[in-house]
Amino acid sequence: QVQLVESGGGMVQAGGSLRLSCAASGRTFSGYAMGWIRQAPGKEREFVAAISWSGGRTYYRNSVKGRFTISRDNAQKTVYLEMNSLKPEDTAVYYCAATTRSSYLLDSSYEYWGQGTQVTVSS
């Protein structure tokens, strides 16, 4: 089992930036694809971004393309989400997740989850 801990959330004005980090421990980090999923109050969780185990492939939901960047450092066992040009609709709890499965663009694909970090964007 892998343990995931998110950090870097906070409150920011629209147009600002935040960088989220997810530290992993417990198993071979490089063997997992990693994703970021968010959930706003009263709404379902939604996929934000994912990165393959090697870091060679990345995926984003359309609403964050060009604004968010996912990356990973396997030596440090850490995955990042750089968020730029933030909008109020980005406000949510952001979860880091990991999976050994070959498909990782759906919430149900992920086997391990962090506890989440709050991101609040004011207009």
Coordinates of N, CA and C in Angstrom, one line a residue:
Q1 N 0.8 -1.2 0.0 CA 0.0 0.0 0.0 C 0.9 1.2 0.0
V2 N 0.4 2.3 -0.7 CA 1.1 3.5 -0.8 C 0.3 4.6 0.0
Q3 N 1.0 5.4 0.7 CA 0.4 6.5 1.5 C 0.7 7.8 0.8
L4 N -0.3 8.7 0.7 CA -0.2 9.9 -0.1 C -0.6 11.1 0.8
V5 N 0.2 12.2 0.8 CA -0.1 13.3 1.6 C 0.0 14.6 0.8
E6 N -1.1 15.3 0.6 CA -1.1 16.5 -0.2 C -0.7 17.7 0.7
S7 N -0.2 18.8 0.0 CA 0.1 20.0 0.6 C 0.1 21.1 -0.4
G8 N 0.1 22.4 0.0 CA 0.2 23.5 -0.9 C -1.1 24.2 -1.2
G9 N -2.2 23.7 -0.6 CA -3.4 24.4 -0.9 C -3.5 25.7 -0.1
G10 N -4.5 26.5 -0.4 CA -4.7 27.8 0.3 C -5.7 28.6 -0.4
M11 N -5.7 29.9 -0.1 CA -6.6 30.9 -0.7 C -5.8 31.8 -1.6
V12 N -6.4 32.1 -2.8 CA -5.7 32.9 -3.7 C -6.7 33.7 -4.5
Q13 N -6.4 34.9 -5.0 CA -7.3 35.6 -5.9 C -7.3 35.1 -7.3
A14 N -8.4 35.3 -7.9 CA -8.5 34.9 -9.3 C -7.3 35.4 -10.1
G15 N -6.8 34.6 -11.0 CA -5.6 34.9 -11.8 C -4.3 34.6 -11.1
G16 N -4.4 34.2 -9.9 CA -3.2 33.8 -9.2 C -2.8 32.4 -9.4
S17 N -1.7 32.0 -8.7 CA -1.2 30.6 -8.8 C -0.9 29.9 -7.5
L18 N -1.0 28.6 -7.6 CA -0.7 27.7 -6.5 C 0.1 26.5 -7.0
R19 N 0.9 25.9 -6.2 CA 1.6 24.7 -6.5 C 1.3 23.7 -5.4
L20 N 0.6 22.6 -5.8 CA 0.2 21.5 -4.9 C 1.3 20.4 -5.0
S21 N 1.6 19.8 -3.9 CA 2.6 18.7 -3.8 C 1.9 17.5 -3.2
C22 N 2.3 16.3 -3.6 CA 1.8 15.1 -3.1 C 3.0 14.2 -2.8
A23 N 3.3 13.9 -1.5 CA 4.4 13.1 -1.1 C 3.9 11.6 -0.9
A24 N 4.6 10.7 -1.5 CA 4.2 9.3 -1.5 C 5.2 8.5 -0.6
S25 N 4.7 7.4 0.0 CA 5.6 6.5 0.7 C 5.0 5.2 0.8
G26 N 5.7 4.1 1.1 CA 5.2 2.8 1.3 C 5.5 1.8 0.3
R27 N 5.5 2.2 -1.0 CA 5.7 1.3 -2.1 C 6.5 2.0 -3.2
T28 N 6.8 1.3 -4.2 CA 7.6 1.8 -5.3 C 6.8 2.9 -6.1
F29 N 7.2 4.1 -5.9 CA 6.4 5.2 -6.4 C 6.4 5.2 -8.0
S30 N 7.6 4.9 -8.6 CA 7.7 4.9 -10.0 C 6.8 3.9 -10.7
G31 N 6.2 2.9 -10.0 CA 5.3 1.9 -10.5 C 3.9 2.4 -10.6
Y32 N 3.6 3.6 -10.2 CA 2.2 4.1 -10.2 C 2.0 5.2 -11.1
A33 N 0.9 5.2 -11.8 CA 0.4 6.4 -12.5 C -0.2 7.3 -11.4
M34 N -0.1 8.6 -11.5 CA -0.5 9.5 -10.5 C -1.5 10.5 -11.1
G35 N -2.5 10.8 -10.2 CA -3.5 11.7 -10.7 C -3.9 12.7 -9.6
W36 N -4.5 13.8 -10.1 CA -5.2 14.8 -9.2 C -6.7 14.8 -9.5
I37 N -7.5 14.7 -8.5 CA -8.9 14.8 -8.6 C -9.4 15.8 -7.6
R38 N -10.5 16.5 -8.0 CA -11.0 17.6 -7.1 C -12.5 17.4 -6.9
Q39 N -12.9 18.0 -5.8 CA -14.3 17.9 -5.4 C -14.8 19.2 -4.8
A40 N -15.7 19.9 -5.4 CA -16.3 21.1 -4.8 C -17.5 20.8 -4.0
P41 N -17.8 21.6 -3.0 CA -18.9 21.3 -2.1 C -20.2 21.0 -2.9
G42 N -20.9 19.9 -2.5 CA -22.1 19.6 -3.2 C -22.0 19.0 -4.6
K43 N -20.8 18.8 -5.0 CA -20.6 18.3 -6.4 C -19.8 16.9 -6.3
E44 N -19.9 16.2 -7.4 CA -19.1 15.0 -7.6 C -17.7 15.2 -7.8
R45 N -16.9 14.3 -7.5 CA -15.4 14.4 -7.7 C -15.2 14.4 -9.3
E46 N -14.2 15.1 -9.7 CA -13.9 15.2 -11.1 C -12.4 15.1 -11.3
F47 N -12.1 14.4 -12.4 CA -10.7 14.2 -12.8 C -10.1 15.6 -13.2
V48 N -8.9 15.8 -12.8 CA -8.2 17.1 -13.1 C -7.0 16.8 -14.1
A49 N -6.1 15.9 -13.6 CA -4.9 15.7 -14.4 C -4.3 14.4 -14.0
A50 N -3.5 13.8 -14.9 CA -2.8 12.5 -14.6 C -1.5 12.5 -15.3
I51 N -0.6 11.7 -14.7 CA 0.8 11.5 -15.3 C 1.2 10.0 -15.2
S52 N 1.7 9.5 -16.3 CA 2.2 8.1 -16.3 C 3.3 7.9 -15.4
W53 N 3.6 6.6 -15.1 CA 4.6 6.2 -14.2 C 6.0 6.8 -14.6
S54 N 6.3 6.9 -15.8 CA 7.5 7.4 -16.3 C 7.6 8.9 -16.4
G55 N 6.4 9.5 -16.4 CA 6.3 11.0 -16.6 C 6.2 11.4 -18.0
G56 N 6.2 10.4 -18.9 CA 6.3 10.7 -20.4 C 4.9 11.1 -21.0
R57 N 3.8 10.8 -20.3 CA 2.5 11.1 -20.8 C 1.7 11.8 -19.7
T58 N 1.0 12.9 -20.1 CA 0.2 13.6 -19.2 C -1.2 13.8 -19.8
Y59 N -2.2 14.0 -18.9 CA -3.6 14.2 -19.4 C -4.2 15.3 -18.5
Y60 N -5.1 16.0 -19.1 CA -5.8 17.1 -18.4 C -7.3 17.2 -18.8
R61 N -8.1 17.5 -17.9 CA -9.5 17.8 -18.3 C -9.4 19.1 -19.1
N62 N -10.4 19.3 -20.0 CA -10.3 20.4 -20.9 C -10.3 21.8 -20.2
S63 N -11.0 21.9 -19.1 CA -11.1 23.2 -18.4 C -9.8 23.7 -17.8
V64 N -8.9 22.8 -17.6 CA -7.6 23.3 -17.0 C -6.4 23.2 -18.0
K65 N -6.6 22.8 -19.2 CA -5.6 22.7 -20.2 C -5.0 24.1 -20.4
G66 N -3.7 24.2 -20.5 CA -3.0 25.5 -20.7 C -2.9 26.3 -19.4
R67 N -3.5 25.9 -18.3 CA -3.4 26.6 -17.0 C -2.7 25.7 -16.0
F68 N -2.9 24.4 -16.0 CA -2.4 23.5 -15.0 C -1.3 22.6 -15.6
T69 N -0.3 22.3 -14.8 CA 0.7 21.4 -15.3 C 1.0 20.3 -14.2
I70 N 0.9 19.1 -14.5 CA 1.3 18.0 -13.6 C 2.7 17.5 -13.9
S71 N 3.4 17.2 -12.9 CA 4.8 16.7 -13.1 C 5.1 15.7 -11.9
R72 N 6.2 15.0 -12.0 CA 6.5 14.1 -11.0 C 8.0 14.0 -10.9
D73 N 8.5 13.7 -9.7 CA 9.9 13.5 -9.4 C 10.0 12.1 -8.7
N74 N 10.3 11.1 -9.4 CA 10.3 9.8 -8.9 C 11.4 9.6 -7.8
A75 N 12.5 10.3 -7.9 CA 13.6 10.2 -6.9 C 13.1 10.7 -5.6
Q76 N 12.3 11.8 -5.6 CA 11.7 12.4 -4.4 C 10.4 11.8 -4.0
K77 N 9.8 10.9 -4.9 CA 8.5 10.3 -4.7 C 7.4 11.3 -4.5
T78 N 7.4 12.3 -5.3 CA 6.5 13.4 -5.2 C 5.9 13.8 -6.6
V79 N 4.6 14.1 -6.6 CA 3.9 14.6 -7.7 C 3.4 16.0 -7.5
Y80 N 3.4 16.8 -8.5 CA 3.1 18.2 -8.3 C 1.9 18.6 -9.3
L81 N 1.2 19.6 -8.9 CA 0.2 20.2 -9.8 C 0.4 21.7 -9.7
E82 N 1.0 22.3 -10.7 CA 1.2 23.7 -10.8 C -0.1 24.3 -11.4
M83 N -0.7 25.2 -10.7 CA -2.0 25.8 -11.1 C -1.8 27.3 -11.4
N84 N -2.0 27.7 -12.6 CA -1.9 29.1 -12.9 C -3.2 29.7 -13.4
S85 N -3.3 31.0 -13.5 CA -4.6 31.7 -13.9 C -5.8 31.1 -13.3
L86 N -5.7 30.9 -12.0 CA -6.8 30.3 -11.3 C -8.1 31.0 -11.4
K87 N -9.2 30.3 -11.4 CA -10.5 30.8 -11.5 C -11.4 30.4 -10.3
P88 N -12.4 31.2 -10.0 CA -13.3 30.8 -8.8 C -13.8 29.4 -9.0
E89 N -14.1 28.9 -10.2 CA -14.6 27.6 -10.4 C -13.6 26.5 -10.1
D90 N -12.3 26.9 -9.9 CA -11.3 25.9 -9.5 C -11.4 25.6 -8.0
T91 N -12.2 26.3 -7.3 CA -12.3 26.1 -5.8 C -12.8 24.7 -5.6
A92 N -12.0 24.0 -4.8 CA -12.4 22.6 -4.5 C -11.3 22.0 -3.5
V93 N -11.6 20.8 -3.0 CA -10.6 20.0 -2.3 C -9.9 19.2 -3.4
Y94 N -8.6 19.3 -3.4 CA -7.8 18.6 -4.4 C -7.2 17.3 -3.8
Y95 N -7.4 16.2 -4.4 CA -6.9 14.9 -3.9 C -5.8 14.4 -4.8
C96 N -4.8 13.9 -4.3 CA -3.8 13.1 -5.0 C -4.2 11.7 -4.9
A97 N -4.0 11.0 -6.0 CA -4.3 9.5 -6.1 C -3.3 8.8 -6.9
A98 N -3.2 7.5 -6.7 CA -2.3 6.6 -7.3 C -2.9 5.3 -7.8
T99 N -2.5 4.8 -8.9 CA -3.0 3.5 -9.4 C -1.9 2.7 -10.2
T100 N -2.1 1.4 -10.2 CA -1.2 0.5 -11.0 C -1.9 0.1 -12.3
R101 N -3.2 0.6 -12.4 CA -3.9 0.2 -13.6 C -3.5 0.9 -14.9
S102 N -3.8 0.3 -16.0 CA -3.4 0.9 -17.3 C -4.2 2.1 -17.7
S103 N -5.4 2.2 -17.2 CA -6.2 3.4 -17.5 C -6.4 4.2 -16.2
Y104 N -6.2 5.5 -16.4 CA -6.2 6.4 -15.2 C -6.8 7.8 -15.4
L105 N -7.8 7.8 -16.3 CA -8.5 9.0 -16.6 C -9.9 9.1 -15.9
L106 N -10.2 8.1 -15.1 CA -11.5 8.1 -14.3 C -11.2 8.0 -12.8
D107 N -12.1 8.6 -12.0 CA -11.9 8.5 -10.6 C -11.8 7.1 -10.1
S108 N -12.6 6.2 -10.7 CA -12.7 4.8 -10.3 C -11.4 4.0 -10.6
S109 N -10.5 4.6 -11.4 CA -9.3 3.9 -11.7 C -8.3 3.9 -10.6
Y110 N -8.5 4.8 -9.6 CA -7.4 5.0 -8.6 C -7.6 4.1 -7.4
E111 N -6.6 3.5 -6.9 CA -6.6 2.6 -5.8 C -6.2 3.3 -4.5
Y112 N -5.4 4.3 -4.5 CA -5.0 4.9 -3.3 C -5.2 6.4 -3.4
W113 N -5.6 7.0 -2.2 CA -6.0 8.4 -2.2 C -5.4 9.1 -1.0
G114 N -5.0 10.4 -1.2 CA -4.6 11.2 -0.1 C -5.8 11.8 0.6
Q115 N -5.6 12.6 1.6 CA -6.7 13.2 2.4 C -7.2 14.5 1.8
G116 N -6.5 15.1 0.9 CA -7.0 16.3 0.2 C -6.4 17.6 0.8
T117 N -6.4 18.6 -0.1 CA -6.0 19.9 0.4 C -6.9 20.9 -0.3
Q118 N -7.3 21.9 0.5 CA -8.3 22.9 0.1 C -7.7 24.0 -0.8
V119 N -8.3 24.2 -1.9 CA -7.9 25.4 -2.8 C -9.1 26.3 -2.9
T120 N -9.0 27.5 -2.5 CA -10.1 28.5 -2.6 C -9.6 29.7 -3.5
V121 N -10.4 30.0 -4.5 CA -10.1 31.1 -5.4 C -11.2 32.1 -5.3
S122 N -10.8 33.3 -4.9 CA -11.8 34.4 -4.8 C -11.8 35.3 -6.1
S123 N -12.9 35.9 -6.4 CA -13.0 36.7 -7.6 C -12.7 38.2 -7.2

